[in-house]
């Protein structure tokens, strides 16, 4: 197993952008506007390292809209650079050394991908800006699924774990992979017997679920809210400690008799060696965003939990959580 820091979830455990959208490393003179004198920051770009429609994409686009609506930062460009579970975007971020205009939306999914794909770029090379939110996971089936309850699904899964395919919007080692693996372990299934199908973000996972290409999906519950409301999918259980307000009638795994709580998180990092001034622009903008009524409304609407940390505190969080990810992957037999 590689010995380098990894990230960890807080509990028991992308349409391609054109070459011109990626841009070249900014000149020092082209650094982001500091937003002084009460003026909004300008020139910021936020990369999403997987396909459009997933959790990272939603979080980044909501953040950009809130900053624009609240006049915190104007014209924040959000673009997608998918590939290899997020490590294509991560490599781009690391290559953009000193570019204070660029940041990347990320979370455990990118970390797991660096672990399993043996990426040369690592999150320890980036500049931590802010941890934004936490979100519970969900076990979801298409509307025509024969499984009406989590108990129905678990019974069928235990009877033939290799037959029931479970899909997730992250690479092996990411949250959508760790969730079903830990769920399998909790109900007495060997994680090595799980038939896991990896998709590059929720934007790819959802069509597979709707088309019944998989028996069930495991991902952040917020990625399915529109489809739940329209009756296209059913959530059998959520992975939070307490019921989710947006899904009042859905049981938690614990209330269904399964001893597992699982929470994912998302944050933002910048390239290495950005200036203190550029780092301050980003952290100030994200802090103002977090404190805005517009952001609070989005948290309520999407069922996200505020988990805000910035700069060194976020960096310490990443470092402290890293070892736990490596440990759980080893314990589950998911690393060599």
XYZ file of C-alpha atoms in Angstrom:
336
model
C 0.000 0.000 0.000
C 1.300 3.424 -0.828
C 2.394 5.456 2.113
C 1.047 8.935 1.595
C -1.713 10.919 3.290
C -5.282 10.197 2.315
C -8.658 11.704 3.157
C -11.554 10.234 5.106
C -15.331 10.658 5.431
C -16.477 12.057 8.780
C -18.060 8.855 10.090
C -17.398 5.107 10.505
C -15.590 5.209 8.283
C -18.386 16.033 -16.255
C -18.678 17.218 -19.804
C -15.077 17.767 -21.005
C -13.931 21.364 -21.045
C -12.317 22.661 -24.200
C -8.632 23.384 -24.273
C -9.347 27.081 -24.278
C -11.581 26.775 -21.212
C -8.749 25.127 -19.287
C -6.495 28.021 -20.178
C -2.864 28.482 -19.406
C -1.317 29.326 -16.094
C -2.087 32.924 -15.262
C 0.632 35.501 -15.207
C 1.316 37.046 -11.825
C 0.001 40.364 -13.129
C -3.273 38.590 -14.006
C -3.981 37.587 -10.411
C -7.564 37.620 -9.180
C -9.006 40.968 -8.141
C -8.789 41.281 -4.381
C -12.328 42.569 -4.047
C -11.177 45.440 -1.833
C -13.255 48.535 -1.081
C -16.361 46.372 -0.910
C -16.114 45.449 -4.578
C -16.787 41.833 -5.620
C -13.821 39.649 -6.484
C -13.402 38.963 -10.188
C -11.535 36.555 -12.429
C -12.073 33.401 -10.360
C -12.385 29.990 -12.042
C -13.663 26.826 -10.384
C -12.886 23.431 -11.888
C -15.179 20.416 -11.440
C -13.092 17.240 -11.905
C -15.946 15.031 -13.119
C -18.985 15.161 -15.362
C -21.832 17.647 -15.201
C -24.810 16.803 -13.035
C -23.056 15.186 -10.073
C -22.489 16.374 -6.522
C -19.252 18.245 -7.209
C -20.809 19.969 -10.202
C -23.921 20.976 -8.274
C -21.917 22.272 -5.321
C -19.571 24.311 -7.517
C -22.365 25.853 -9.591
C -24.453 26.689 -6.531
C -21.425 28.294 -4.884
C -20.669 30.369 -7.997
C -24.306 31.501 -8.282
C -24.508 32.428 -4.614
C -21.302 34.453 -4.807
C -22.630 36.255 -7.869
C -26.130 36.861 -6.458
C -24.699 38.125 -3.168
C -22.174 40.294 -5.045
C -19.266 38.516 -3.372
C -17.557 37.465 -6.611
C -18.809 38.157 -10.110
C -18.449 36.017 -13.197
C -16.993 32.947 -11.471
C -16.354 30.502 -14.312
C -17.279 26.901 -13.497
C -16.010 24.290 -15.933
C -15.770 20.497 -16.036
C -12.575 18.534 -16.631
C -13.546 14.878 -16.050
C -11.446 11.772 -16.167
C -9.974 9.024 -14.013
C -12.278 9.703 -11.079
C -11.111 13.292 -10.733
C -7.370 12.802 -11.026
C -7.224 14.424 -14.485
C -8.546 17.596 -12.876
C -6.265 17.163 -9.897
C -3.216 16.843 -12.143
C -4.283 20.003 -13.962
C -4.604 21.819 -10.635
C -1.164 20.717 -9.500
C 0.309 21.721 -12.876
C -1.161 25.232 -12.468
C 1.393 26.068 -9.765
C 1.061 29.677 -8.687
C -2.240 30.291 -10.495
C -4.283 32.123 -7.876
C -7.310 32.484 -10.133
C -8.033 28.748 -10.259
C -9.526 26.389 -7.665
C -10.932 22.883 -7.783
C -14.100 21.474 -6.252
C -13.205 18.195 -4.543
C -13.923 15.707 -1.815
C -13.324 12.101 -0.852
C -14.051 10.872 -4.379
C -10.941 12.553 -5.764
C -8.872 11.196 -2.909
C -9.983 7.636 -3.459
C -9.213 7.979 -7.145
C -5.655 9.123 -6.464
C -5.228 6.082 -4.293
C -6.531 3.516 -6.766
C -5.238 5.071 -9.984
C -1.740 5.652 -8.607
C -1.981 9.289 -9.591
C 1.276 11.224 -9.528
C -0.663 14.286 -8.411
C -1.889 14.248 -4.823
C -4.052 16.536 -2.746
C -1.142 17.145 -0.401
C 0.416 19.163 -3.244
C -2.539 21.562 -3.402
C -3.417 24.614 -1.302
C -6.395 23.903 0.999
C -8.995 26.679 0.817
C -12.216 25.548 2.463
C -14.272 22.589 3.516
C -17.856 23.535 2.674
C -20.462 20.899 3.444
C -21.245 17.411 4.599
C -23.938 15.244 3.059
C -25.450 11.899 3.983
C -25.478 9.046 1.527
C -28.524 7.231 0.188
C -29.397 3.768 -1.051
C -31.562 4.271 -4.127
C -33.495 2.012 -6.515
C -35.397 2.758 -9.748
C -39.172 3.128 -9.467
C -39.839 -0.333 -10.897
C -37.447 -2.115 -8.531
C -38.837 -5.200 -6.753
C -37.167 -4.003 -3.538
C -39.578 -1.891 -1.523
C -37.550 -1.617 1.688
C -33.890 -1.684 2.653
C -34.551 -5.046 4.308
C -35.873 -6.445 1.002
C -32.747 -5.284 -0.790
C -30.339 -6.578 1.843
C -32.011 -10.007 1.876
C -31.656 -10.361 -1.901
C -28.111 -8.966 -1.817
C -27.005 -11.427 0.850
C -28.517 -14.318 -1.106
C -26.458 -13.500 -4.202
C -24.130 -10.501 -3.763
C -22.392 -10.932 -7.116
C -25.701 -10.879 -9.008
C -26.915 -7.519 -7.692
C -24.829 -4.735 -9.210
C -24.469 -1.563 -7.165
C -23.423 1.653 -8.878
C -21.656 4.669 -7.476
C -20.556 8.012 -8.857
C -16.949 7.680 -7.784
C -13.947 5.490 -8.462
C -12.927 2.702 -6.097
C -11.841 4.275 -2.831
C -14.285 7.187 -3.175
C -17.417 7.718 -1.049
C -19.843 6.031 -3.434
C -17.585 2.990 -3.367
C -16.794 2.957 0.350
C -20.481 3.274 1.257
C -21.682 0.006 -0.334
C -18.509 -1.755 0.798
C -19.082 -0.734 4.397
C -22.782 -1.526 4.059
C -21.874 -4.988 2.788
C -19.591 -5.541 5.743
C -22.281 -4.314 8.156
C -24.832 -6.844 6.866
C -22.419 -9.776 6.651
C -21.339 -9.703 2.992
C -17.663 -9.986 2.078
C -16.770 -6.677 0.369
C -14.721 -8.650 -2.159
C -17.978 -10.253 -3.377
C -19.672 -6.900 -4.102
C -20.379 -6.253 -7.792
C -19.544 -2.542 -7.851
C -19.894 -0.510 -11.053
C -18.028 2.797 -11.064
C -19.405 5.893 -12.839
C -17.642 9.221 -13.253
C -19.940 11.309 -11.073
C -23.658 11.412 -10.437
C -24.284 12.672 -13.947
C -23.325 9.227 -15.263
C -24.736 7.241 -12.343
C -28.303 8.500 -12.663
C -28.973 7.276 -16.240
C -27.647 3.843 -15.273
C -30.010 3.754 -12.323
C -32.999 4.995 -14.315
C -32.242 2.449 -17.028
C -32.038 -0.388 -14.470
C -28.484 -1.195 -15.526
C -27.742 -1.593 -11.818
C -29.885 -3.014 -9.016
C -29.277 -0.042 -6.744
C -27.175 3.074 -6.400
C -25.181 4.482 -3.499
C -24.413 8.185 -3.510
C -25.197 11.510 -1.835
C -28.952 11.825 -1.356
C -28.998 15.361 -2.733
C -28.147 14.053 -6.199
C -31.504 12.258 -6.384
C -33.948 14.769 -4.913
C -35.441 15.870 -8.253
C -35.924 12.267 -9.343
C -37.443 11.339 -5.987
C -39.933 14.176 -6.297
C -40.834 13.117 -9.843
C -41.242 9.481 -8.808
C -38.432 8.137 -11.000
C -36.438 6.661 -8.116
C -37.062 5.578 -4.542
C -34.697 6.078 -1.614
C -34.724 3.009 0.621
C -32.488 4.429 3.355
C -30.200 7.317 4.202
C -26.889 6.976 5.998
C -27.152 9.866 8.451
C -27.473 9.598 12.213
C -30.863 11.324 12.129
C -33.614 11.383 9.471
C -33.194 13.858 6.609
C -35.664 16.744 6.530
C -35.902 16.588 2.736
C -36.739 12.851 2.932
C -38.901 12.700 6.031
C -40.418 9.280 5.326
C -37.112 7.560 4.549
C -35.503 5.533 7.370
C -31.878 5.760 8.367
C -29.816 2.605 8.157
C -29.572 2.613 11.940
C -33.340 2.830 12.411
C -33.636 -0.086 9.979
C -31.388 -2.171 12.194
C -28.122 -1.731 10.251
C -25.258 -0.373 12.341
C -23.743 2.120 9.905
C -23.553 5.902 9.719
C -21.734 7.431 6.740
C -21.236 11.073 5.806
C -19.452 12.496 2.782
C -17.953 15.994 2.533
C -16.914 18.474 -0.155
C -14.369 21.250 -0.222
C -12.217 23.427 -2.465
C -8.459 23.470 -3.049
C -6.176 25.673 -5.149
C -2.938 24.995 -7.027
C 0.384 24.848 -5.168
C 2.346 27.974 -4.308
C -0.350 30.581 -4.854
C 0.322 33.947 -3.254
C -0.994 34.817 0.194
C -3.024 37.584 -1.421
C -4.745 35.201 -3.845
C -5.376 32.684 -1.086
C -6.995 35.456 0.940
C -9.234 36.407 -1.992
C -10.591 32.869 -2.205
C -10.995 32.321 1.533
C -12.621 35.717 2.055
C -15.051 35.082 -0.806
C -15.941 31.596 0.422
C -16.358 32.844 3.996
C -18.717 35.612 2.873
C -20.587 33.061 0.778
C -20.970 30.732 3.733
C -22.346 33.572 5.872
C -24.829 34.755 3.226
C -28.563 34.177 3.437
C -28.430 32.844 -0.104
C -26.055 30.026 0.882
C -28.065 29.205 3.998
C -31.150 28.883 1.807
C -29.298 26.453 -0.466
C -28.214 24.366 2.528
C -31.835 24.075 3.630
C -33.073 23.367 0.122
C -30.543 20.635 -0.604
C -30.219 19.083 2.835
C -26.532 19.931 3.070
C -24.912 20.287 6.482
C -22.625 23.253 7.061
C -19.101 21.982 7.823
C -17.063 25.095 7.133
C -13.313 25.095 7.740
C -10.726 27.243 5.978
C -7.014 27.382 5.276
C -4.820 25.712 7.864
C -7.796 24.267 9.736
C -8.992 22.597 6.552
C -5.454 21.405 5.875
C -5.262 19.908 9.362
C -8.610 18.199 8.761
C -7.276 16.622 5.576
C -4.098 15.437 7.258
C -5.896 14.056 10.304
C -8.435 12.195 8.171
C -5.946 10.790 5.671
C -4.725 7.842 7.674
C -8.263 6.688 8.397
C -9.029 6.271 4.711
C -5.942 4.156 4.179
C -6.786 2.132 7.259
C -10.364 1.407 6.227
C -9.374 0.465 2.691
C -6.884 -1.999 4.112
C -9.367 -3.357 6.627
C -11.939 -3.927 3.906
C -9.366 -5.721 1.785
C -9.586 -3.111 -0.948
C -5.864 -2.418 -1.234
C -2.920 -4.633 -1.982
